[in-house]
Structure formats: structure tokens, C-alpha cells
Amino acid sequence: MSAPLIIQVTERDNVAIAVEDIAAGVEVRPGLVTREPIPQAHKVALGDIAKNGEIIRYGVVLGYAKDAIPAGSWINEHMLHLPKSPALDDMPWGTNVKPMADLPNPPRTTWMGYRNKTGPAGTRNLLGIVTTVQCAAGVVKVAVERIKKELLPQYPNVDGVVAITHPYGCGVAINAPMAPIPIRAITNVIRHPNFGGEIMVVGLGCEKLTYDRVLPPEDITPENCLTLQDWKGHDAMMQAIMDMAKAKLEKLNLRRREELPLSELLIGMQCGGSDAFSGLTANPSAGYAADMLVKGGATVLFSEVTEVRDGVHMLAARCVSAEVRDKLAAEMKWYDDYLDAGGVDRDANPTPGNKKGGLANIVEKAMGSIAKSGTSPIVEVLSPAEKPTKHGLIYAATPASDIVCGPSQVASGIGLQVFMTGRGTPYGLDVSPVIKVCSRNEMKEHWFDLIDISAGPVATGEATIAEVGAEIFNLILDVASGTKQPYSDQYGFHNDMCIFNPAPIT
């Protein structure tokens, strides 16, 4: 049986997407002939659509036709009017809470991690050196290279040394209403599970982000905090950092992996460089893996406000309480106001690459993005960079930008991230490993040594979502346990720590 030429998601849809490039004049289903070439992943009209008529995919109205569209036509981003975003008031909650018994069973229920005194376990054993201000970044980066070369070989049980530098700390409105967001992110990164409870913070000495804003009084000690302006010259400054690092490495070198239940694993789900296949292959497969993880007791975060905003009512239906629903609505409302203050709306999100990959607007992108959350009940909603307090599936509100969402999830404590992509990206995090899952076979063939798993066989009928989901699940546990390395770690492809700062810069 040959693979289909087009894929229609639901019976209600009046569009389908092209599995491959389709020429004009091709009968893609009985009686439906393409009027023009249809690029891969782009939409073809399944019937005549009147001017101002609904354009439907995923059973959802993506928008309204600007002009009449004959059957067999190519539908692209220039042909739709954006619908209004769903209302946030009094959304029904708990109407689609799937029983845990109905979630897929995980093939494994333990993993090998680094147990911490509190919170989730570590997937890596790292020395993390966190700056309080960008002014200290250059010094810390040079120091880290020296530590790696001169000290790290003496401590074989430590996986690496990471410099957490960021653009915050000074020249900012430190007491602005939104300042708690970046401050919370830095505070929580200092205690990331992969750092094993060892605190090493380097400041300059004149910044606004003082130690007391990110550490409790008992942790503000010479053993944990180093101020560059206290040291006379380069050599003394560097030696002080090396001495502090050596003391931390001695302790970290005593850590060992041990067999742990899935309840001590915290995973993040994110997507970027999405295309129209993302919501059919990669994201649903990751969602299946997320359901397996939740069934086994793990905690899974998914994010990206603008990329769930048009499906927020679907998420509310999966919330386990009115309180969770209300927090979800509040985060959406905050972001609506944030975008409005900047003079844009949610449709500022899609990129040229998204559109080239067949995504017409933010509604279509959101419907595919939500799929990475699977079907589990939503037990908690977090503000940006907050730490979870519950086990299960959690919505962590963050910007959709890859390089801001990732650090926000890291601040929430993820030990590993699964990243779905249609167009391809070398994105990675140095604190937490990143597994790449692509949406189509062509992407894997093109970046055969950059993409870890292809969900493309789902589109061609060679594999099921459950099969690819199980493959993702097993790789998650292998990477978390340290027995496998994703490509991003093999090459050291790690993005900068871009802290979300909606507060004013002075």
C-alpha cells in the first residue's frame, strides 16, 4: 500500500497537507485534482471555500478566507484572516481529565540519576558557576576554561563545569513589578538539580543584583560567593575562583549515580522551527512519551504561551481544579497584556521558516504545539522560572522563543529537554541535555548527525505515534542515566543563558 499524498487530520477539516511536493494536475484523492503545485507540508483545499469561509484543520478554525478558494488550491499564510483568540473568562475545567489508568504504560520505571537532598534528581554531575551580573561574564568564562583544563581531570566523577552568564544584574530596574521574573530565574538556576547542591556565585561588587536577592543569609558565605572587586589584579582574582572551584569539585566528585524511580525525574518539552508536520508526527510522539513518563510518576513541563494561547480552552478542560484553570487563565492574560504593550499580537510569533514549512498562522502553530503535552491531566501551572511543587504534567508559562523558553525551563529544574523541530536547529543547553526529534524524514536525512530521532515515519505510515513515542521515552531515560549522549552534547552546541526580563532596562 502506497503512502498517502495528503493528510487530513479530522473529518471536519476542509484542508489537508501535502506529504511531499505535489505538482499541478495530480489527483490527490478521488475527484480532487491540484490546481497548482503544492509545496510539502502546505495545505490544499479539499473543497470550494467561499470568501470569508472557515478554513479548518485539526477540527479548528485556523482563519477565514480573504477570497474564494477553489478546491485543489494551495492555501498559504497570505490567504487567511486571523480569528479572535479564545476568551479566558470562566473556561470550563476538568471536562477532559483522562484517568491515569488510561495512559500508556512505561516500558521502564527506573533510571540512574544523582539523588539530591530535596527536589528532583540530577541527570548530570556539574559544577555550576553563576554570575550575578553580565560584567563578570568574561572573567568567569575564562576561569571555566582553566578549570576544565587544570582541575577537572583530577575529578573523574564530575561531568563538567558550566558558566551561567546572563544579561541581567545591573542597568536594570531592580525593583520594577516584573523584576521578580529574572531574579527568580537566577535564584533557581543556582540550585539546579544538576549542580548537586554546591553553590558558587560570582559577582562584580557594584551591581544591583546583590547576593541577598538570590541567596538566603545562611548561604552568603566566602565559601559560596566571590566578589571580583575584592581581589587585587588578574592573578589573585583567577586564583580565588580556582580555589573555590577546587573545593566544590572535591565534594561533587563524591557523588554517584543510583537507581531511582521515575518520580525523581523532571523533563521539559519544547518545540522550535516547527512546520505543518510537527503537530502530526514529532509533537504527538513526544506527547505519547510524556504520557508514559507521567504514568510512571515523572514530572513533565510543557510551555510557550503564544503557542498554546489559541488552544487554551483545550488545556483548561484537562486542568484538575478550578485553581489550576485560574492560574492558566492569569498567565495567558498577563501575556496578552505584555504583547499588547509592545504593539503586537500573538500572530507576531510565526517565523519565515514556520511559514515556509506550511504553518499559515499562530492558530495552526498552536494546535500542533499543544500535541507535545500528550493527554495527561494538568496538575499545576507555573509562572516563568518557577519550580514545580507537584508530580505529573505541568504547564510552565514561558515565552515561545527557544532561547528564552529553554533557560526558563532550566530555572524550573528540568534535568533534560526534548526538543521537536520541523525546519531544524542546532539549539542546545549546557545545564541540561537536549534530545532533538524532527517531524519529517527529509530533515533527518539532511541533518543525519544532528537530529537524534525522526518522527517522519509516522507521516509515511512506516511507524505509529506509539512506536516513535516509545523510542523517545527510552532515549530520555538513556540520556538521563548518562548511558547515551544527544548530538548537541557530543558537539558542545550550547546556547547562551537568555533570561526572560520583561522589566525595564535603565
Short mmCIF file of C-alpha atoms in Angstrom, two decimals:
data_model
loop_
_atom_site.label_atom_id
_atom_site.label_comp_id
_atom_site.label_asym_id
_atom_site.label_seq_id
_atom_site.Cartn_x
_atom_site.Cartn_y
_atom_site.Cartn_z
CA MET A 1 0.00 0.00 0.00
CA SER A 2 1.48 3.34 -1.06
CA ALA A 3 1.77 6.28 1.33
CA PRO A 4 -0.96 8.93 1.03
CA LEU A 5 -0.24 12.10 -0.92
CA ILE A 6 -2.10 14.28 1.59
CA ILE A 7 -3.03 14.02 5.28
CA GLN A 8 -6.35 15.19 6.69
CA VAL A 9 -6.41 15.34 10.50
CA THR A 10 -10.15 15.22 11.26
CA GLU A 11 -13.29 14.60 9.20
CA ARG A 12 -14.34 18.20 9.84
CA ASP A 13 -11.21 19.60 8.15
CA ASN A 14 -11.61 21.21 4.75
CA VAL A 15 -7.86 21.27 4.12
CA ALA A 16 -5.13 18.62 4.14
CA ILE A 17 -1.34 18.89 3.99
CA ALA A 18 0.95 17.56 1.29
CA VAL A 19 3.20 14.69 2.40
CA GLU A 20 5.63 15.63 -0.37
CA ASP A 21 5.81 18.34 -3.05
CA ILE A 22 2.82 17.80 -5.35
CA ALA A 23 2.72 19.06 -8.92
CA ALA A 24 -0.29 20.73 -10.52
CA GLY A 25 -2.81 18.39 -12.10
CA VAL A 26 -2.28 15.50 -9.67
CA GLU A 27 -5.33 13.62 -8.36
CA VAL A 28 -4.58 13.52 -4.63
CA ARG A 29 -7.80 11.71 -3.79
CA PRO A 30 -10.71 10.58 -5.99
CA GLY A 31 -12.14 13.63 -7.72
CA LEU A 32 -9.70 16.13 -6.18
CA VAL A 33 -7.04 17.45 -8.55
CA THR A 34 -4.43 20.05 -7.61
CA ARG A 35 -4.90 23.33 -9.46
CA GLU A 36 -1.28 24.41 -8.87
CA PRO A 37 1.89 23.00 -7.27
CA ILE A 38 1.51 22.33 -3.53
CA PRO A 39 4.78 22.53 -1.56
CA GLN A 40 5.49 19.83 1.02
CA ALA A 41 3.65 20.41 4.32
CA HIS A 42 1.41 23.10 2.81
CA LYS A 43 -2.37 22.96 2.68
CA VAL A 44 -4.61 22.00 -0.23
CA ALA A 45 -8.31 22.91 -0.24
CA LEU A 46 -10.42 19.74 -0.12
CA GLY A 47 -13.47 21.57 -1.44
CA ASP A 48 -14.56 25.02 -2.55
CA ILE A 49 -14.22 27.62 0.22
CA ALA A 50 -16.26 30.81 -0.09
CA LYS A 51 -14.91 34.27 0.63
CA ASN A 52 -14.88 34.73 4.44
CA GLY A 53 -15.47 31.00 4.76
CA GLU A 54 -13.85 28.97 7.52
CA ILE A 55 -10.53 27.24 6.87
CA ILE A 56 -10.41 24.24 9.18
CA ARG A 57 -7.56 21.96 10.27
CA TYR A 58 -7.31 19.85 13.45
CA GLY A 59 -11.08 20.37 13.58
CA VAL A 60 -10.34 24.01 14.48
CA VAL A 61 -10.93 27.22 12.54
CA LEU A 62 -7.50 28.48 11.53
CA GLY A 63 -8.92 31.60 9.94
CA TYR A 64 -11.26 32.97 7.30
CA ALA A 65 -10.61 33.07 3.56
CA LYS A 66 -9.79 36.54 2.27
CA ASP A 67 -11.12 35.49 -1.16
CA ALA A 68 -12.91 32.49 -2.59
CA ILE A 69 -10.67 29.40 -2.79
CA PRO A 70 -11.50 26.67 -5.34
CA ALA A 71 -11.00 23.01 -4.46
CA GLY A 72 -7.46 21.78 -5.16
CA SER A 73 -5.89 25.19 -4.49
CA TRP A 74 -2.77 25.84 -2.45
CA ILE A 75 -3.63 27.67 0.79
CA ASN A 76 -0.82 29.74 2.31
CA GLU A 77 -0.40 32.34 5.05
CA HIS A 78 -1.42 35.24 2.81
CA MET A 79 -4.94 33.88 2.28
CA LEU A 80 -6.36 33.92 5.82
CA HIS A 81 -7.81 36.44 8.22
CA LEU A 82 -6.81 35.62 11.82
CA PRO A 83 -9.72 34.68 14.13
CA LYS A 84 -10.15 36.19 17.57
CA SER A 85 -8.28 34.46 20.37
CA PRO A 86 -10.40 32.33 22.76
CA ALA A 87 -11.90 34.10 25.78
CA LEU A 88 -10.24 33.45 29.14
CA ASP A 89 -13.15 34.10 31.48
CA ASP A 90 -14.96 31.14 33.08
CA MET A 91 -13.37 28.46 30.91
CA PRO A 92 -14.83 25.02 31.73
CA TRP A 93 -12.26 22.92 33.56
CA GLY A 94 -11.92 19.21 34.28
CA THR A 95 -14.13 18.13 31.38
CA ASN A 96 -11.36 16.11 29.71
CA VAL A 97 -9.28 14.72 32.58
CA LYS A 98 -8.07 11.32 31.46
CA PRO A 99 -7.78 8.67 34.20
CA MET A 100 -4.17 7.67 34.89
CA ALA A 101 -5.13 4.06 34.14
CA ASP A 102 -5.83 5.06 30.52
CA LEU A 103 -2.33 6.44 29.91
CA PRO A 104 0.21 4.19 28.13
CA ASN A 105 2.37 2.06 30.41
CA PRO A 106 6.07 2.94 30.50
CA PRO A 107 8.39 0.12 29.42
CA ARG A 108 10.80 1.09 32.24
CA THR A 109 10.08 2.56 35.66
CA THR A 110 13.57 3.38 36.97
CA TRP A 111 16.63 5.28 35.81
CA MET A 112 20.13 6.05 37.05
CA GLY A 113 20.46 9.55 38.45
CA TYR A 114 22.11 11.69 41.12
CA ARG A 115 19.86 11.91 44.15
CA ASN A 116 19.55 15.33 45.79
CA LYS A 117 18.51 16.17 49.35
CA THR A 118 15.39 17.90 48.02
CA GLY A 119 13.66 18.20 44.67
CA PRO A 120 14.27 16.19 41.51
CA ALA A 121 17.43 14.18 40.95
CA GLY A 122 20.24 15.26 38.67
CA THR A 123 20.83 13.82 35.22
CA ARG A 124 24.39 15.19 35.26
CA ASN A 125 27.01 15.98 37.91
CA LEU A 126 28.14 19.52 37.11
CA LEU A 127 29.90 22.39 38.78
CA GLY A 128 27.76 25.42 38.00
CA ILE A 129 29.28 28.88 38.38
CA VAL A 130 26.56 31.54 38.30
CA THR A 131 27.19 35.25 37.80
CA THR A 132 25.11 37.98 39.38
CA VAL A 133 25.83 40.39 36.56
CA GLN A 134 26.96 40.33 32.92
CA CYS A 135 30.03 42.39 33.91
CA ALA A 136 31.53 39.26 35.48
CA ALA A 137 30.82 37.04 32.46
CA GLY A 138 34.17 37.45 30.70
CA VAL A 139 36.18 36.62 33.79
CA VAL A 140 34.05 33.57 34.62
CA LYS A 141 34.18 32.20 31.07
CA VAL A 142 37.99 32.38 31.07
CA ALA A 143 38.12 30.84 34.54
CA VAL A 144 35.88 27.96 33.47
CA GLU A 145 38.22 27.10 30.59
CA ARG A 146 41.11 26.99 33.05
CA ILE A 147 39.11 24.84 35.48
CA LYS A 148 38.27 22.40 32.71
CA LYS A 149 41.91 22.12 31.67
CA GLU A 150 43.72 22.28 35.00
CA LEU A 151 41.32 20.91 37.61
CA LEU A 152 38.57 18.81 36.06
CA PRO A 153 40.83 15.89 35.02
CA GLN A 154 41.53 15.33 38.73
CA TYR A 155 37.82 14.70 39.42
CA PRO A 156 36.66 11.90 37.10
CA ASN A 157 33.17 11.68 38.64
CA VAL A 158 32.31 15.27 37.68
CA ASP A 159 30.79 15.57 34.22
CA GLY A 160 31.75 19.16 33.53
CA VAL A 161 31.90 22.80 34.54
CA VAL A 162 29.27 25.28 33.36
CA ALA A 163 29.39 29.08 33.37
CA ILE A 164 25.91 30.53 33.85
CA THR A 165 26.27 34.02 32.43
CA HIS A 166 23.31 36.20 31.52
CA PRO A 167 22.48 39.78 30.50
CA TYR A 168 20.86 40.73 33.84
CA GLY A 169 22.14 42.20 37.11
CA CYS A 170 22.80 45.89 36.56
CA GLY A 171 21.49 48.75 34.45
CA VAL A 172 18.05 47.36 35.26
CA ALA A 173 15.03 48.49 37.28
CA ILE A 174 15.73 46.03 40.07
CA ASN A 175 12.53 46.85 42.00
CA ALA A 176 10.20 47.04 38.99
CA PRO A 177 7.00 44.95 39.22
CA MET A 178 8.31 42.47 36.64
CA ALA A 179 11.85 42.24 38.05
CA PRO A 180 10.97 39.16 40.18
CA ILE A 181 10.85 37.11 36.95
CA PRO A 182 14.57 37.33 36.02
CA ILE A 183 15.60 37.35 39.69
CA ARG A 184 13.61 34.15 40.28
CA ALA A 185 15.24 32.54 37.26
CA ILE A 186 18.77 33.25 38.51
CA THR A 187 17.87 32.23 42.06
CA ASN A 188 16.54 28.87 40.91
CA VAL A 189 19.36 28.17 38.45
CA ILE A 190 21.85 28.47 41.32
CA ARG A 191 20.17 25.43 42.88
CA HIS A 192 19.66 23.43 39.71
CA PRO A 193 19.45 19.66 40.37
CA ASN A 194 22.48 19.01 38.15
CA PHE A 195 24.65 21.17 40.44
CA GLY A 196 24.28 18.80 43.39
CA GLY A 197 23.57 21.50 45.96
CA GLU A 198 27.00 23.11 45.54
CA ILE A 199 26.67 26.91 45.31
CA MET A 200 29.22 29.04 43.50
CA VAL A 201 28.18 32.61 42.73
CA VAL A 202 30.49 35.26 41.28
CA GLY A 203 29.62 38.95 41.42
CA LEU A 204 31.41 42.14 40.46
CA GLY A 205 30.66 44.17 43.58
CA CYS A 206 28.71 47.23 42.42
CA GLU A 207 25.71 45.63 40.68
CA LYS A 208 22.07 45.93 41.64
CA LEU A 209 21.53 42.18 41.83
CA THR A 210 23.19 41.67 45.22
CA TYR A 211 23.72 38.26 46.80
CA ASP A 212 20.83 38.73 49.22
CA ARG A 213 18.40 38.86 46.30
CA VAL A 214 19.33 35.36 45.10
CA LEU A 215 20.52 33.57 48.26
CA PRO A 216 19.26 33.21 51.84
CA PRO A 217 21.52 34.71 54.55
CA GLU A 218 22.94 31.36 55.61
CA ASP A 219 24.31 30.73 52.10
CA ILE A 220 26.02 34.10 51.68
CA THR A 221 29.46 32.93 52.78
CA PRO A 222 33.05 33.17 51.45
CA GLU A 223 32.73 29.51 50.50
CA ASN A 224 29.82 30.25 48.14
CA CYS A 225 30.20 33.87 46.99
CA LEU A 226 33.14 35.61 45.36
CA THR A 227 33.26 39.34 44.58
CA LEU A 228 35.73 40.29 41.84
CA GLN A 229 36.32 43.82 43.12
CA ASP A 230 37.68 42.37 46.38
CA TRP A 231 40.75 40.93 44.63
CA LYS A 232 43.92 42.77 43.64
CA GLY A 233 44.60 42.18 39.99
CA HIS A 234 44.05 39.40 37.49
CA ASP A 235 46.15 36.65 39.05
CA ALA A 236 44.64 36.99 42.52
CA MET A 237 41.15 37.09 41.08
CA MET A 238 41.69 33.97 38.98
CA GLN A 239 43.36 32.07 41.81
CA ALA A 240 40.42 32.83 44.10
CA ILE A 241 38.00 31.38 41.55
CA MET A 242 40.21 28.31 41.04
CA ASP A 243 40.48 27.71 44.78
CA MET A 244 36.73 27.97 45.27
CA ALA A 245 36.10 25.68 42.31
CA LYS A 246 38.56 23.10 43.66
CA ALA A 247 36.70 22.95 46.98
CA LYS A 248 33.38 22.43 45.17
CA LEU A 249 34.82 19.78 42.83
CA GLU A 250 36.10 17.81 45.82
CA LYS A 251 32.53 17.46 47.08
CA LEU A 252 30.92 16.84 43.69
CA ASN A 253 33.43 14.09 42.96
CA LEU A 254 31.86 12.04 45.77
CA ARG A 255 28.51 11.86 44.01
CA ARG A 256 27.46 8.63 42.30
CA ARG A 257 24.53 7.62 40.14
CA GLU A 258 21.99 5.31 41.75
CA GLU A 259 18.83 3.59 40.60
CA LEU A 260 15.90 5.93 41.13
CA PRO A 261 12.16 5.89 40.49
CA LEU A 262 10.70 8.00 37.69
CA SER A 263 9.18 10.25 40.36
CA GLU A 264 12.65 11.83 40.74
CA LEU A 265 12.87 12.77 37.06
CA LEU A 266 11.84 16.21 35.74
CA ILE A 267 11.65 16.61 31.95
CA GLY A 268 10.91 19.62 29.71
CA MET A 269 9.12 19.54 26.36
CA GLN A 270 9.73 22.31 23.82
CA CYS A 271 9.43 22.80 20.08
CA GLY A 272 11.08 25.22 17.68
CA GLY A 273 11.48 25.66 13.96
CA SER A 274 8.07 23.99 13.65
CA ASP A 275 6.34 23.03 10.42
CA ALA A 276 2.95 21.64 9.49
CA PHE A 277 4.17 18.10 10.20
CA SER A 278 5.15 18.96 13.78
CA GLY A 279 1.60 18.58 15.02
CA LEU A 280 1.16 15.25 13.18
CA THR A 281 4.41 13.42 13.93
CA ALA A 282 7.05 14.84 16.28
CA ASN A 283 4.86 16.59 18.85
CA PRO A 284 2.25 13.81 19.24
CA SER A 285 5.08 11.27 19.56
CA ALA A 286 6.71 13.36 22.27
CA GLY A 287 3.28 13.70 23.87
CA TYR A 288 2.98 9.91 23.94
CA ALA A 289 6.37 9.73 25.68
CA ALA A 290 5.16 12.41 28.11
CA ASP A 291 2.10 10.30 28.93
CA MET A 292 4.37 7.30 29.62
CA LEU A 293 6.54 9.42 31.90
CA VAL A 294 3.56 10.77 33.82
CA LYS A 295 2.07 7.28 34.14
CA GLY A 296 5.38 6.16 35.66
CA GLY A 297 5.40 9.01 38.20
CA ALA A 298 7.71 11.52 36.49
CA THR A 299 7.07 15.24 36.10
CA VAL A 300 6.86 16.79 32.63
CA LEU A 301 6.79 20.51 31.80
CA PHE A 302 5.49 22.00 28.56
CA SER A 303 5.48 25.71 27.78
CA GLU A 304 5.31 28.52 25.22
CA VAL A 305 2.40 30.88 25.91
CA THR A 306 1.73 32.17 22.39
CA GLU A 307 1.87 28.60 21.10
CA VAL A 308 -0.93 27.39 23.36
CA ARG A 309 -3.00 30.58 23.56
CA ASP A 310 -5.40 29.55 20.79
CA GLY A 311 -5.93 26.16 22.42
CA VAL A 312 -6.16 27.38 26.00
CA HIS A 313 -9.72 26.10 26.34
CA MET A 314 -8.44 22.61 25.48
CA LEU A 315 -5.87 22.88 28.26
CA ALA A 316 -8.46 24.19 30.73
CA ALA A 317 -10.51 21.06 30.05
CA ARG A 318 -7.54 18.99 31.26
CA CYS A 319 -6.94 21.04 34.45
CA VAL A 320 -7.60 19.08 37.64
CA SER A 321 -9.06 22.01 39.58
CA ALA A 322 -10.51 25.49 39.25
CA GLU A 323 -7.35 26.84 40.88
CA VAL A 324 -5.16 25.36 38.15
CA ARG A 325 -7.54 26.70 35.48
CA ASP A 326 -7.46 30.15 37.07
CA LYS A 327 -3.66 30.23 37.13
CA LEU A 328 -3.63 29.16 33.47
CA ALA A 329 -6.02 31.99 32.57
CA ALA A 330 -3.99 34.51 34.59
CA GLU A 331 -0.76 33.61 32.79
CA MET A 332 -2.48 33.91 29.40
CA LYS A 333 -3.96 37.30 30.37
CA TRP A 334 -0.58 38.57 31.57
CA TYR A 335 1.00 37.65 28.27
CA ASP A 336 -1.85 39.16 26.24
CA ASP A 337 -1.21 42.44 28.05
CA TYR A 338 2.57 42.09 27.59
CA LEU A 339 2.20 41.69 23.83
CA ASP A 340 -0.36 44.48 23.63
CA ALA A 341 2.01 46.85 25.45
CA GLY A 342 4.60 46.04 22.78
CA GLY A 343 2.16 46.88 20.00
CA VAL A 344 1.83 43.31 18.63
CA ASP A 345 -0.48 40.34 18.97
CA ARG A 346 0.08 36.58 19.18
CA ASP A 347 0.47 36.24 15.39
CA ALA A 348 3.83 38.02 15.66
CA ASN A 349 5.10 34.57 16.71
CA PRO A 350 5.36 32.54 13.46
CA THR A 351 8.71 32.85 11.69
CA PRO A 352 9.55 32.82 7.98
CA GLY A 353 10.70 29.23 8.48
CA ASN A 354 7.39 28.25 10.09
CA LYS A 355 5.53 29.68 7.12
CA LYS A 356 7.82 28.04 4.60
CA GLY A 357 7.05 24.82 6.46
CA GLY A 358 3.34 25.24 5.85
CA LEU A 359 2.12 26.96 9.03
CA ALA A 360 -0.27 29.71 7.98
CA ASN A 361 -0.62 31.49 11.32
CA ILE A 362 -0.33 31.16 15.09
CA VAL A 363 -3.59 29.23 15.39
CA GLU A 364 -2.28 26.42 13.21
CA LYS A 365 1.06 26.50 15.00
CA ALA A 366 -0.64 26.33 18.41
CA MET A 367 -2.78 23.34 17.50
CA GLY A 368 0.35 21.40 16.60
CA SER A 369 2.37 22.71 19.54
CA ILE A 370 -0.14 21.54 22.15
CA ALA A 371 0.27 17.96 20.97
CA LYS A 372 3.62 17.68 22.77
CA SER A 373 1.78 17.79 26.09
CA GLY A 374 0.16 14.42 25.42
CA THR A 375 -3.18 13.71 27.08
CA SER A 376 -2.37 13.66 30.81
CA PRO A 377 -4.24 15.79 33.36
CA ILE A 378 -2.63 19.19 34.04
CA VAL A 379 -1.89 19.29 37.77
CA GLU A 380 -0.15 22.66 38.08
CA VAL A 381 0.61 25.90 36.23
CA LEU A 382 3.88 27.76 36.81
CA SER A 383 4.84 31.36 36.22
CA PRO A 384 8.11 31.82 34.29
CA ALA A 385 11.07 30.13 36.05
CA GLU A 386 9.01 28.87 39.00
CA LYS A 387 9.78 25.45 40.45
CA PRO A 388 7.07 22.78 40.41
CA THR A 389 5.50 21.59 43.65
CA LYS A 390 3.64 18.59 42.22
CA HIS A 391 4.34 15.48 40.15
CA GLY A 392 2.67 14.94 36.79
CA LEU A 393 2.05 17.12 33.75
CA ILE A 394 2.67 20.82 34.39
CA TYR A 395 2.19 23.86 32.18
CA ALA A 396 5.15 26.23 32.68
CA ALA A 397 4.31 29.63 31.21
CA THR A 398 7.27 30.99 29.23
CA PRO A 399 7.83 32.92 26.02
CA ALA A 400 7.87 30.73 22.92
CA SER A 401 11.35 31.90 21.87
CA ASP A 402 13.58 28.82 22.01
CA ILE A 403 16.49 30.60 23.63
CA VAL A 404 14.28 32.10 26.37
CA CYS A 405 11.94 29.14 26.93
CA GLY A 406 14.86 26.75 27.45
CA PRO A 407 16.55 28.75 30.23
CA SER A 408 13.14 29.31 31.86
CA GLN A 409 12.58 25.54 31.97
CA VAL A 410 16.13 25.07 33.27
CA ALA A 411 15.33 27.51 36.08
CA SER A 412 12.28 25.37 36.85
CA GLY A 413 14.68 22.47 37.34
CA ILE A 414 14.44 20.24 34.26
CA GLY A 415 17.15 17.60 34.06
CA LEU A 416 16.64 17.05 30.34
CA GLN A 417 14.70 18.62 27.49
CA VAL A 418 13.07 17.02 24.46
CA PHE A 419 13.02 19.46 21.55
CA MET A 420 10.84 18.92 18.48
CA THR A 421 11.67 20.64 15.19
CA GLY A 422 10.49 20.63 11.59
CA ARG A 423 12.95 23.02 9.98
CA GLY A 424 15.98 22.06 12.10
CA THR A 425 18.05 23.88 14.73
CA PRO A 426 21.40 23.19 16.47
CA TYR A 427 19.96 24.59 19.73
CA GLY A 428 21.24 23.07 22.98
CA LEU A 429 21.60 23.72 26.72
CA ASP A 430 24.78 23.22 28.73
CA VAL A 431 22.98 22.62 32.05
CA SER A 432 20.52 20.01 30.79
CA PRO A 433 20.91 17.64 27.80
CA VAL A 434 18.64 18.27 24.81
CA ILE A 435 17.23 15.46 22.64
CA LYS A 436 16.23 16.53 19.11
CA VAL A 437 13.18 15.00 17.42
CA CYS A 438 12.37 16.03 13.84
CA SER A 439 8.98 15.94 12.16
CA ARG A 440 9.89 14.58 8.72
CA ASN A 441 12.29 12.13 7.14
CA GLU A 442 13.87 14.75 4.87
CA MET A 443 15.08 16.67 7.92
CA LYS A 444 16.74 13.58 9.40
CA GLU A 445 18.35 12.73 6.08
CA HIS A 446 19.68 16.27 5.75
CA TRP A 447 20.92 16.55 9.35
CA PHE A 448 21.60 12.86 9.92
CA ASP A 449 24.22 13.61 12.58
CA LEU A 450 22.37 16.45 14.34
CA ILE A 451 18.87 15.03 14.82
CA ASP A 452 18.55 12.24 17.41
CA ILE A 453 15.16 10.77 16.40
CA SER A 454 12.95 11.20 13.34
CA ALA A 455 9.18 11.05 13.71
CA GLY A 456 8.88 11.28 9.93
CA PRO A 457 7.91 7.59 9.57
CA VAL A 458 4.57 8.48 11.21
CA ALA A 459 3.67 10.63 8.17
CA THR A 460 4.66 7.95 5.68
CA GLY A 461 2.87 5.16 7.55
CA GLU A 462 6.07 3.29 8.39
CA ALA A 463 5.64 3.77 12.15
CA THR A 464 2.95 4.72 14.66
CA ILE A 465 2.93 7.57 17.14
CA ALA A 466 3.11 4.96 19.91
CA GLU A 467 6.21 3.36 18.39
CA VAL A 468 8.08 6.65 17.97
CA GLY A 469 6.84 7.76 21.39
CA ALA A 470 8.33 4.65 22.98
CA GLU A 471 11.61 5.33 21.15
CA ILE A 472 11.67 8.87 22.57
CA PHE A 473 10.82 7.58 26.06
CA ASN A 474 13.68 5.08 26.03
CA LEU A 475 16.17 7.66 24.76
CA ILE A 476 15.06 10.07 27.51
CA LEU A 477 15.90 7.51 30.17
CA ASP A 478 19.19 6.54 28.49
CA VAL A 479 20.32 10.17 28.23
CA ALA A 480 19.11 10.98 31.75
CA SER A 481 21.03 7.96 33.04
CA GLY A 482 24.21 9.02 31.26
CA THR A 483 24.47 5.97 29.01
CA LYS A 484 23.85 7.96 25.82
CA GLN A 485 24.66 11.49 24.67
CA PRO A 486 22.46 13.51 22.31
CA TYR A 487 24.21 15.11 19.36
CA SER A 488 24.02 18.61 20.87
CA ASP A 489 26.15 17.45 23.81
CA GLN A 490 28.52 15.45 21.62
CA TYR A 491 29.37 18.62 19.69
CA GLY A 492 29.05 21.05 22.60
CA PHE A 493 26.30 23.04 20.86
CA HIS A 494 25.01 25.09 23.79
CA ASN A 495 23.09 28.35 23.58
CA ASP A 496 23.58 31.33 25.87
CA MET A 497 21.51 31.63 29.04
CA CYS A 498 18.92 34.17 27.88
CA ILE A 499 16.97 35.11 31.00
CA PHE A 500 13.44 36.39 30.39
CA ASN A 501 13.38 40.01 31.56
CA PRO A 502 10.17 41.94 30.86
CA ALA A 503 11.21 44.66 33.32
CA PRO A 504 12.73 47.98 32.20
CA ILE A 505 16.42 48.38 31.46
CA THR A 506 17.67 51.71 32.77
#
